[in-house]
């Protein structure tokens, strides 16, 4: 196996791991439903900051931090990506704990098609006719929901756009996944500390008063956050960005199953129509991708 083939295979495994963990994440956040979304977000960032710092020390990668911190251009771009990531994290937690798992699922179904569009626009990845048709169909699906049913799937669109743009910015940054994630949490830490010290006021805000079960779940936010994101960033650096989007079907499919069959969210007509059209668009894209891969192997 060539180095490129091995690297691509690693990317595929990282992508599968990342999206599977994201797919079952709603179960974890449902367990913390009694805690406000902003406080959960604060714990995600705090414990991720600590966990990733420990990883950096254990792996001896501290020397990779200084060059990035001294590069103003890279830090500015990383800060922009981090703001998108923080917003995405918060909205995802809010959606799960306010019975909008279906909206989150729809957002992450749309995300692969946005990845295709971004790959074409910013990474000079050539798109074929069926891929372009899939993107157009997804746009039509959202448009039908807006015009016919008068509802804008804003949660889905915000989740899809924020994460797609975040991923595109991170792909362009020559920063490894562990270093990048720690710097992202470092950028967010000042806002987190201010909020947790001066504004957090729920019954769970004081960890000394919590049950050990709640505190264990809050601390586990570091692992829940860090593990899939490290896998995602590792995958993004090893395979084509449009190919990476293909694996995201895993996450929203698991969320859809959880929403409808585990948590009993109603699948209203507007969502069902949009889901159906997005599924057709993803089917077109998937078939085109498989056909292209087969032709490439024969060539």
mmCIF file with all atom_site columns, N, CA and C in Angstrom, residues 201-255:
data_model
loop_
_atom_site.group_PDB
_atom_site.id
_atom_site.type_symbol
_atom_site.label_atom_id
_atom_site.label_alt_id
_atom_site.label_comp_id
_atom_site.label_asym_id
_atom_site.label_entity_id
_atom_site.label_seq_id
_atom_site.pdbx_PDB_ins_code
_atom_site.Cartn_x
_atom_site.Cartn_y
_atom_site.Cartn_z
_atom_site.occupancy
_atom_site.B_iso_or_equiv
_atom_site.pdbx_formal_charge
_atom_site.auth_seq_id
_atom_site.auth_comp_id
_atom_site.auth_asym_id
_atom_site.auth_atom_id
_atom_site.pdbx_PDB_model_num
ATOM 1   N N  . UNK A 1 201 ? -25.911 30.623 36.887 1.00 0.00 ? 201 UNK A N  1
ATOM 2   C CA . UNK A 1 201 ? -26.693 30.702 38.122 1.00 0.00 ? 201 UNK A CA 1
ATOM 3   C C  . UNK A 1 201 ? -27.647 29.534 38.334 1.00 0.00 ? 201 UNK A C  1
ATOM 4   N N  . UNK A 1 202 ? -27.522 28.482 37.535 1.00 0.00 ? 202 UNK A N  1
ATOM 5   C CA . UNK A 1 202 ? -28.423 27.341 37.707 1.00 0.00 ? 202 UNK A CA 1
ATOM 6   C C  . UNK A 1 202 ? -28.023 26.532 38.931 1.00 0.00 ? 202 UNK A C  1
ATOM 7   N N  . UNK A 1 203 ? -28.854 25.571 39.277 1.00 0.00 ? 203 UNK A N  1
ATOM 8   C CA . UNK A 1 203 ? -28.565 24.725 40.436 1.00 0.00 ? 203 UNK A CA 1
ATOM 9   C C  . UNK A 1 203 ? -27.336 23.850 40.221 1.00 0.00 ? 203 UNK A C  1
ATOM 10  N N  . UNK A 1 204 ? -26.936 23.689 38.949 1.00 0.00 ? 204 UNK A N  1
ATOM 11  C CA . UNK A 1 204 ? -25.771 22.853 38.638 1.00 0.00 ? 204 UNK A CA 1
ATOM 12  C C  . UNK A 1 204 ? -24.496 23.665 38.501 1.00 0.00 ? 204 UNK A C  1
ATOM 13  N N  . UNK A 1 205 ? -24.595 25.010 38.653 1.00 0.00 ? 205 UNK A N  1
ATOM 14  C CA . UNK A 1 205 ? -23.433 25.871 38.432 1.00 0.00 ? 205 UNK A CA 1
ATOM 15  C C  . UNK A 1 205 ? -22.339 25.634 39.474 1.00 0.00 ? 205 UNK A C  1
ATOM 16  N N  . UNK A 1 206 ? -22.730 25.291 40.696 1.00 0.00 ? 206 UNK A N  1
ATOM 17  C CA . UNK A 1 206 ? -21.773 25.017 41.770 1.00 0.00 ? 206 UNK A CA 1
ATOM 18  C C  . UNK A 1 206 ? -21.531 23.515 41.835 1.00 0.00 ? 206 UNK A C  1
ATOM 19  N N  . UNK A 1 207 ? -20.375 23.089 41.329 1.00 0.00 ? 207 UNK A N  1
ATOM 20  C CA . UNK A 1 207 ? -20.092 21.659 41.251 1.00 0.00 ? 207 UNK A CA 1
ATOM 21  C C  . UNK A 1 207 ? -19.972 21.006 42.617 1.00 0.00 ? 207 UNK A C  1
ATOM 22  N N  . UNK A 1 208 ? -19.686 21.800 43.644 1.00 0.00 ? 208 UNK A N  1
ATOM 23  C CA . UNK A 1 208 ? -19.582 21.220 44.988 1.00 0.00 ? 208 UNK A CA 1
ATOM 24  C C  . UNK A 1 208 ? -20.947 20.815 45.540 1.00 0.00 ? 208 UNK A C  1
ATOM 25  N N  . UNK A 1 209 ? -22.016 21.321 44.928 1.00 0.00 ? 209 UNK A N  1
ATOM 26  C CA . UNK A 1 209 ? -23.369 21.012 45.373 1.00 0.00 ? 209 UNK A CA 1
ATOM 27  C C  . UNK A 1 209 ? -24.055 19.954 44.499 1.00 0.00 ? 209 UNK A C  1
ATOM 28  N N  . UNK A 1 210 ? -23.389 19.536 43.433 1.00 0.00 ? 210 UNK A N  1
ATOM 29  C CA . UNK A 1 210 ? -23.983 18.570 42.502 1.00 0.00 ? 210 UNK A CA 1
ATOM 30  C C  . UNK A 1 210 ? -23.818 17.136 42.991 1.00 0.00 ? 210 UNK A C  1
ATOM 31  N N  . UNK A 1 211 ? -24.634 16.259 42.440 1.00 0.00 ? 211 UNK A N  1
ATOM 32  C CA . UNK A 1 211 ? -24.426 14.827 42.652 1.00 0.00 ? 211 UNK A CA 1
ATOM 33  C C  . UNK A 1 211 ? -23.190 14.398 41.866 1.00 0.00 ? 211 UNK A C  1
ATOM 34  N N  . UNK A 1 212 ? -22.614 13.290 42.271 1.00 0.00 ? 212 UNK A N  1
ATOM 35  C CA . UNK A 1 212 ? -21.426 12.825 41.552 1.00 0.00 ? 212 UNK A CA 1
ATOM 36  C C  . UNK A 1 212 ? -21.770 12.427 40.121 1.00 0.00 ? 212 UNK A C  1
ATOM 37  N N  . UNK A 1 213 ? -23.025 11.999 39.898 1.00 0.00 ? 213 UNK A N  1
ATOM 38  C CA . UNK A 1 213 ? -23.425 11.623 38.540 1.00 0.00 ? 213 UNK A CA 1
ATOM 39  C C  . UNK A 1 213 ? -23.404 12.825 37.597 1.00 0.00 ? 213 UNK A C  1
ATOM 40  N N  . UNK A 1 214 ? -23.960 13.972 38.062 1.00 0.00 ? 214 UNK A N  1
ATOM 41  C CA . UNK A 1 214 ? -23.971 15.174 37.233 1.00 0.00 ? 214 UNK A CA 1
ATOM 42  C C  . UNK A 1 214 ? -22.552 15.674 36.985 1.00 0.00 ? 214 UNK A C  1
ATOM 43  N N  . UNK A 1 215 ? -21.736 15.696 38.030 1.00 0.00 ? 215 UNK A N  1
ATOM 44  C CA . UNK A 1 215 ? -20.347 16.163 37.866 1.00 0.00 ? 215 UNK A CA 1
ATOM 45  C C  . UNK A 1 215 ? -19.561 15.266 36.926 1.00 0.00 ? 215 UNK A C  1
ATOM 46  N N  . UNK A 1 216 ? -19.798 13.962 37.009 1.00 0.00 ? 216 UNK A N  1
ATOM 47  C CA . UNK A 1 216 ? -19.110 13.036 36.102 1.00 0.00 ? 216 UNK A CA 1
ATOM 48  C C  . UNK A 1 216 ? -19.501 13.311 34.655 1.00 0.00 ? 216 UNK A C  1
ATOM 49  N N  . UNK A 1 217 ? -20.792 13.553 34.429 1.00 0.00 ? 217 UNK A N  1
ATOM 50  C CA . UNK A 1 217 ? -21.260 13.859 33.075 1.00 0.00 ? 217 UNK A CA 1
ATOM 51  C C  . UNK A 1 217 ? -20.678 15.183 32.576 1.00 0.00 ? 217 UNK A C  1
ATOM 52  N N  . UNK A 1 218 ? -20.614 16.183 33.448 1.00 0.00 ? 218 UNK A N  1
ATOM 53  C CA . UNK A 1 218 ? -20.064 17.480 33.050 1.00 0.00 ? 218 UNK A CA 1
ATOM 54  C C  . UNK A 1 218 ? -18.587 17.368 32.698 1.00 0.00 ? 218 UNK A C  1
ATOM 55  N N  . UNK A 1 219 ? -17.837 16.652 33.498 1.00 0.00 ? 219 UNK A N  1
ATOM 56  C CA . UNK A 1 219 ? -16.405 16.471 33.211 1.00 0.00 ? 219 UNK A CA 1
ATOM 57  C C  . UNK A 1 219 ? -16.204 15.658 31.940 1.00 0.00 ? 219 UNK A C  1
ATOM 58  N N  . UNK A 1 220 ? -17.109 14.690 31.718 1.00 0.00 ? 220 UNK A N  1
ATOM 59  C CA . UNK A 1 220 ? -17.023 13.858 30.507 1.00 0.00 ? 220 UNK A CA 1
ATOM 60  C C  . UNK A 1 220 ? -17.240 14.667 29.239 1.00 0.00 ? 220 UNK A C  1
ATOM 61  N N  . UNK A 1 221 ? -17.740 15.896 29.373 1.00 0.00 ? 221 UNK A N  1
ATOM 62  C CA . UNK A 1 221 ? -17.931 16.753 28.205 1.00 0.00 ? 221 UNK A CA 1
ATOM 63  C C  . UNK A 1 221 ? -16.626 16.953 27.452 1.00 0.00 ? 221 UNK A C  1
ATOM 64  N N  . UNK A 1 222 ? -15.509 16.895 28.183 1.00 0.00 ? 222 UNK A N  1
ATOM 65  C CA . UNK A 1 222 ? -14.209 17.030 27.521 1.00 0.00 ? 222 UNK A CA 1
ATOM 66  C C  . UNK A 1 222 ? -13.954 15.903 26.544 1.00 0.00 ? 222 UNK A C  1
ATOM 67  N N  . UNK A 1 223 ? -14.268 14.681 26.955 1.00 0.00 ? 223 UNK A N  1
ATOM 68  C CA . UNK A 1 223 ? -14.069 13.524 26.078 1.00 0.00 ? 223 UNK A CA 1
ATOM 69  C C  . UNK A 1 223 ? -15.075 13.539 24.930 1.00 0.00 ? 223 UNK A C  1
ATOM 70  N N  . UNK A 1 224 ? -16.347 13.835 25.264 1.00 0.00 ? 224 UNK A N  1
ATOM 71  C CA . UNK A 1 224 ? -17.405 13.861 24.246 1.00 0.00 ? 224 UNK A CA 1
ATOM 72  C C  . UNK A 1 224 ? -17.093 14.886 23.162 1.00 0.00 ? 224 UNK A C  1
ATOM 73  N N  . UNK A 1 225 ? -16.480 15.991 23.554 1.00 0.00 ? 225 UNK A N  1
ATOM 74  C CA . UNK A 1 225 ? -16.133 17.050 22.611 1.00 0.00 ? 225 UNK A CA 1
ATOM 75  C C  . UNK A 1 225 ? -14.851 16.740 21.857 1.00 0.00 ? 225 UNK A C  1
ATOM 76  N N  . UNK A 1 226 ? -13.840 16.309 22.582 1.00 0.00 ? 226 UNK A N  1
ATOM 77  C CA . UNK A 1 226 ? -12.504 16.173 22.015 1.00 0.00 ? 226 UNK A CA 1
ATOM 78  C C  . UNK A 1 226 ? -12.381 15.006 21.048 1.00 0.00 ? 226 UNK A C  1
ATOM 79  N N  . UNK A 1 227 ? -12.865 13.845 21.435 1.00 0.00 ? 227 UNK A N  1
ATOM 80  C CA . UNK A 1 227 ? -12.645 12.636 20.632 1.00 0.00 ? 227 UNK A CA 1
ATOM 81  C C  . UNK A 1 227 ? -13.165 12.756 19.193 1.00 0.00 ? 227 UNK A C  1
ATOM 82  N N  . UNK A 1 228 ? -14.439 13.123 18.962 1.00 0.00 ? 228 UNK A N  1
ATOM 83  C CA . UNK A 1 228 ? -14.900 13.197 17.575 1.00 0.00 ? 228 UNK A CA 1
ATOM 84  C C  . UNK A 1 228 ? -14.268 14.334 16.786 1.00 0.00 ? 228 UNK A C  1
ATOM 85  N N  . UNK A 1 229 ? -13.997 15.469 17.443 1.00 0.00 ? 229 UNK A N  1
ATOM 86  C CA . UNK A 1 229 ? -13.428 16.598 16.713 1.00 0.00 ? 229 UNK A CA 1
ATOM 87  C C  . UNK A 1 229 ? -11.988 16.320 16.291 1.00 0.00 ? 229 UNK A C  1
ATOM 88  N N  . UNK A 1 230 ? -11.233 15.636 17.140 1.00 0.00 ? 230 UNK A N  1
ATOM 89  C CA . UNK A 1 230 ? -9.879  15.236 16.758 1.00 0.00 ? 230 UNK A CA 1
ATOM 90  C C  . UNK A 1 230 ? -9.926  14.292 15.559 1.00 0.00 ? 230 UNK A C  1
ATOM 91  N N  . UNK A 1 231 ? -10.877 13.363 15.590 1.00 0.00 ? 231 UNK A N  1
ATOM 92  C CA . UNK A 1 231 ? -11.029 12.438 14.467 1.00 0.00 ? 231 UNK A CA 1
ATOM 93  C C  . UNK A 1 231 ? -11.430 13.178 13.200 1.00 0.00 ? 231 UNK A C  1
ATOM 94  N N  . UNK A 1 232 ? -12.347 14.145 13.331 1.00 0.00 ? 232 UNK A N  1
ATOM 95  C CA . UNK A 1 232 ? -12.793 14.914 12.168 1.00 0.00 ? 232 UNK A CA 1
ATOM 96  C C  . UNK A 1 232 ? -11.641 15.701 11.549 1.00 0.00 ? 232 UNK A C  1
ATOM 97  N N  . UNK A 1 233 ? -10.884 16.422 12.375 1.00 0.00 ? 233 UNK A N  1
ATOM 98  C CA . UNK A 1 233 ? -9.775  17.211 11.855 1.00 0.00 ? 233 UNK A CA 1
ATOM 99  C C  . UNK A 1 233 ? -8.694  16.328 11.236 1.00 0.00 ? 233 UNK A C  1
ATOM 100 N N  . UNK A 1 234 ? -8.462  15.168 11.844 1.00 0.00 ? 234 UNK A N  1
ATOM 101 C CA . UNK A 1 234 ? -7.494  14.231 11.283 1.00 0.00 ? 234 UNK A CA 1
ATOM 102 C C  . UNK A 1 234 ? -7.969  13.718 9.929  1.00 0.00 ? 234 UNK A C  1
ATOM 103 N N  . UNK A 1 235 ? -9.276  13.460 9.810  1.00 0.00 ? 235 UNK A N  1
ATOM 104 C CA . UNK A 1 235 ? -9.829  13.003 8.535  1.00 0.00 ? 235 UNK A CA 1
ATOM 105 C C  . UNK A 1 235 ? -9.755  14.091 7.472  1.00 0.00 ? 235 UNK A C  1
ATOM 106 N N  . UNK A 1 236 ? -10.061 15.346 7.860  1.00 0.00 ? 236 UNK A N  1
ATOM 107 C CA . UNK A 1 236 ? -10.074 16.460 6.908  1.00 0.00 ? 236 UNK A CA 1
ATOM 108 C C  . UNK A 1 236 ? -8.705  16.695 6.291  1.00 0.00 ? 236 UNK A C  1
ATOM 109 N N  . UNK A 1 237 ? -7.650  16.340 7.016  1.00 0.00 ? 237 UNK A N  1
ATOM 110 C CA . UNK A 1 237 ? -6.301  16.539 6.516  1.00 0.00 ? 237 UNK A CA 1
ATOM 111 C C  . UNK A 1 237 ? -5.813  15.369 5.658  1.00 0.00 ? 237 UNK A C  1
ATOM 112 N N  . UNK A 1 238 ? -6.601  14.300 5.588  1.00 0.00 ? 238 UNK A N  1
ATOM 113 C CA . UNK A 1 238 ? -6.149  13.101 4.880  1.00 0.00 ? 238 UNK A CA 1
ATOM 114 C C  . UNK A 1 238 ? -6.962  12.766 3.630  1.00 0.00 ? 238 UNK A C  1
ATOM 115 N N  . UNK A 1 239 ? -8.191  13.262 3.538  1.00 0.00 ? 239 UNK A N  1
ATOM 116 C CA . UNK A 1 239 ? -9.018  12.935 2.373  1.00 0.00 ? 239 UNK A CA 1
ATOM 117 C C  . UNK A 1 239 ? -9.644  14.209 1.803  1.00 0.00 ? 239 UNK A C  1
ATOM 118 N N  . UNK A 1 240 ? -10.134 14.114 0.560  1.00 0.00 ? 240 UNK A N  1
ATOM 119 C CA . UNK A 1 240 ? -10.784 15.246 -0.084 1.00 0.00 ? 240 UNK A CA 1
ATOM 120 C C  . UNK A 1 240 ? -11.949 15.744 0.762  1.00 0.00 ? 240 UNK A C  1
ATOM 121 N N  . UNK A 1 241 ? -12.143 17.062 0.735  1.00 0.00 ? 241 UNK A N  1
ATOM 122 C CA . UNK A 1 241 ? -13.193 17.635 1.568  1.00 0.00 ? 241 UNK A CA 1
ATOM 123 C C  . UNK A 1 241 ? -14.574 17.144 1.148  1.00 0.00 ? 241 UNK A C  1
ATOM 124 N N  . UNK A 1 242 ? -14.785 17.005 -0.140 1.00 0.00 ? 242 UNK A N  1
ATOM 125 C CA . UNK A 1 242 ? -16.077 16.503 -0.614 1.00 0.00 ? 242 UNK A CA 1
ATOM 126 C C  . UNK A 1 242 ? -16.272 15.036 -0.228 1.00 0.00 ? 242 UNK A C  1
ATOM 127 N N  . UNK A 1 243 ? -15.201 14.262 -0.216 1.00 0.00 ? 243 UNK A N  1
ATOM 128 C CA . UNK A 1 243 ? -15.276 12.864 0.211  1.00 0.00 ? 243 UNK A CA 1
ATOM 129 C C  . UNK A 1 243 ? -15.601 12.775 1.700  1.00 0.00 ? 243 UNK A C  1
ATOM 130 N N  . UNK A 1 244 ? -15.029 13.679 2.471  1.00 0.00 ? 244 UNK A N  1
ATOM 131 C CA . UNK A 1 244 ? -15.296 13.706 3.911  1.00 0.00 ? 244 UNK A CA 1
ATOM 132 C C  . UNK A 1 244 ? -16.794 13.860 4.174  1.00 0.00 ? 244 UNK A C  1
ATOM 133 N N  . UNK A 1 245 ? -17.460 14.676 3.351  1.00 0.00 ? 245 UNK A N  1
ATOM 134 C CA . UNK A 1 245 ? -18.888 14.886 3.528  1.00 0.00 ? 245 UNK A CA 1
ATOM 135 C C  . UNK A 1 245 ? -19.701 13.628 3.347  1.00 0.00 ? 245 UNK A C  1
ATOM 136 N N  . UNK A 1 246 ? -19.212 12.683 2.550  1.00 0.00 ? 246 UNK A N  1
ATOM 137 C CA . UNK A 1 246 ? -19.926 11.438 2.284  1.00 0.00 ? 246 UNK A CA 1
ATOM 138 C C  . UNK A 1 246 ? -20.208 10.663 3.577  1.00 0.00 ? 246 UNK A C  1
ATOM 139 N N  . UNK A 1 247 ? -19.249 10.708 4.511  1.00 0.00 ? 247 UNK A N  1
ATOM 140 C CA . UNK A 1 247 ? -19.373 9.922  5.740  1.00 0.00 ? 247 UNK A CA 1
ATOM 141 C C  . UNK A 1 247 ? -20.308 10.559 6.750  1.00 0.00 ? 247 UNK A C  1
ATOM 142 N N  . UNK A 1 248 ? -20.706 11.806 6.515  1.00 0.00 ? 248 UNK A N  1
ATOM 143 C CA . UNK A 1 248 ? -21.562 12.455 7.482  1.00 0.00 ? 248 UNK A CA 1
ATOM 144 C C  . UNK A 1 248 ? -22.972 11.881 7.487  1.00 0.00 ? 248 UNK A C  1
ATOM 145 N N  . UNK A 1 249 ? -23.295 11.030 6.554  1.00 0.00 ? 249 UNK A N  1
ATOM 146 C CA . UNK A 1 249 ? -24.603 10.361 6.575  1.00 0.00 ? 249 UNK A CA 1
ATOM 147 C C  . UNK A 1 249 ? -24.767 9.559  7.867  1.00 0.00 ? 249 UNK A C  1
ATOM 148 N N  . UNK A 1 250 ? -23.665 9.086  8.414  1.00 0.00 ? 250 UNK A N  1
ATOM 149 C CA . UNK A 1 250 ? -23.724 8.257  9.620  1.00 0.00 ? 250 UNK A CA 1
ATOM 150 C C  . UNK A 1 250 ? -24.341 9.036  10.775 1.00 0.00 ? 250 UNK A C  1
ATOM 151 N N  . UNK A 1 251 ? -23.823 10.240 11.027 1.00 0.00 ? 251 UNK A N  1
ATOM 152 C CA . UNK A 1 251 ? -24.272 11.045 12.153 1.00 0.00 ? 251 UNK A CA 1
ATOM 153 C C  . UNK A 1 251 ? -25.751 11.399 12.119 1.00 0.00 ? 251 UNK A C  1
ATOM 154 N N  . UNK A 1 252 ? -26.215 12.079 11.051 1.00 0.00 ? 252 UNK A N  1
ATOM 155 C CA . UNK A 1 252 ? -27.630 12.473 11.027 1.00 0.00 ? 252 UNK A CA 1
ATOM 156 C C  . UNK A 1 252 ? -28.593 11.297 10.960 1.00 0.00 ? 252 UNK A C  1
ATOM 157 N N  . UNK A 1 253 ? -28.164 10.175 10.382 1.00 0.00 ? 253 UNK A N  1
ATOM 158 C CA . UNK A 1 253 ? -29.032 8.996  10.348 1.00 0.00 ? 253 UNK A CA 1
ATOM 159 C C  . UNK A 1 253 ? -29.276 8.474  11.756 1.00 0.00 ? 253 UNK A C  1
ATOM 160 N N  . UNK A 1 254 ? -28.210 8.439  12.558 1.00 0.00 ? 254 UNK A N  1
ATOM 161 C CA . UNK A 1 254 ? -28.364 8.000  13.940 1.00 0.00 ? 254 UNK A CA 1
ATOM 162 C C  . UNK A 1 254 ? -29.203 8.991  14.740 1.00 0.00 ? 254 UNK A C  1
ATOM 163 N N  . UNK A 1 255 ? -29.018 10.296 14.469 1.00 0.00 ? 255 UNK A N  1
ATOM 164 C CA . UNK A 1 255 ? -29.828 11.315 15.152 1.00 0.00 ? 255 UNK A CA 1
ATOM 165 C C  . UNK A 1 255 ? -31.302 11.185 14.775 1.00 0.00 ? 255 UNK A C  1
#
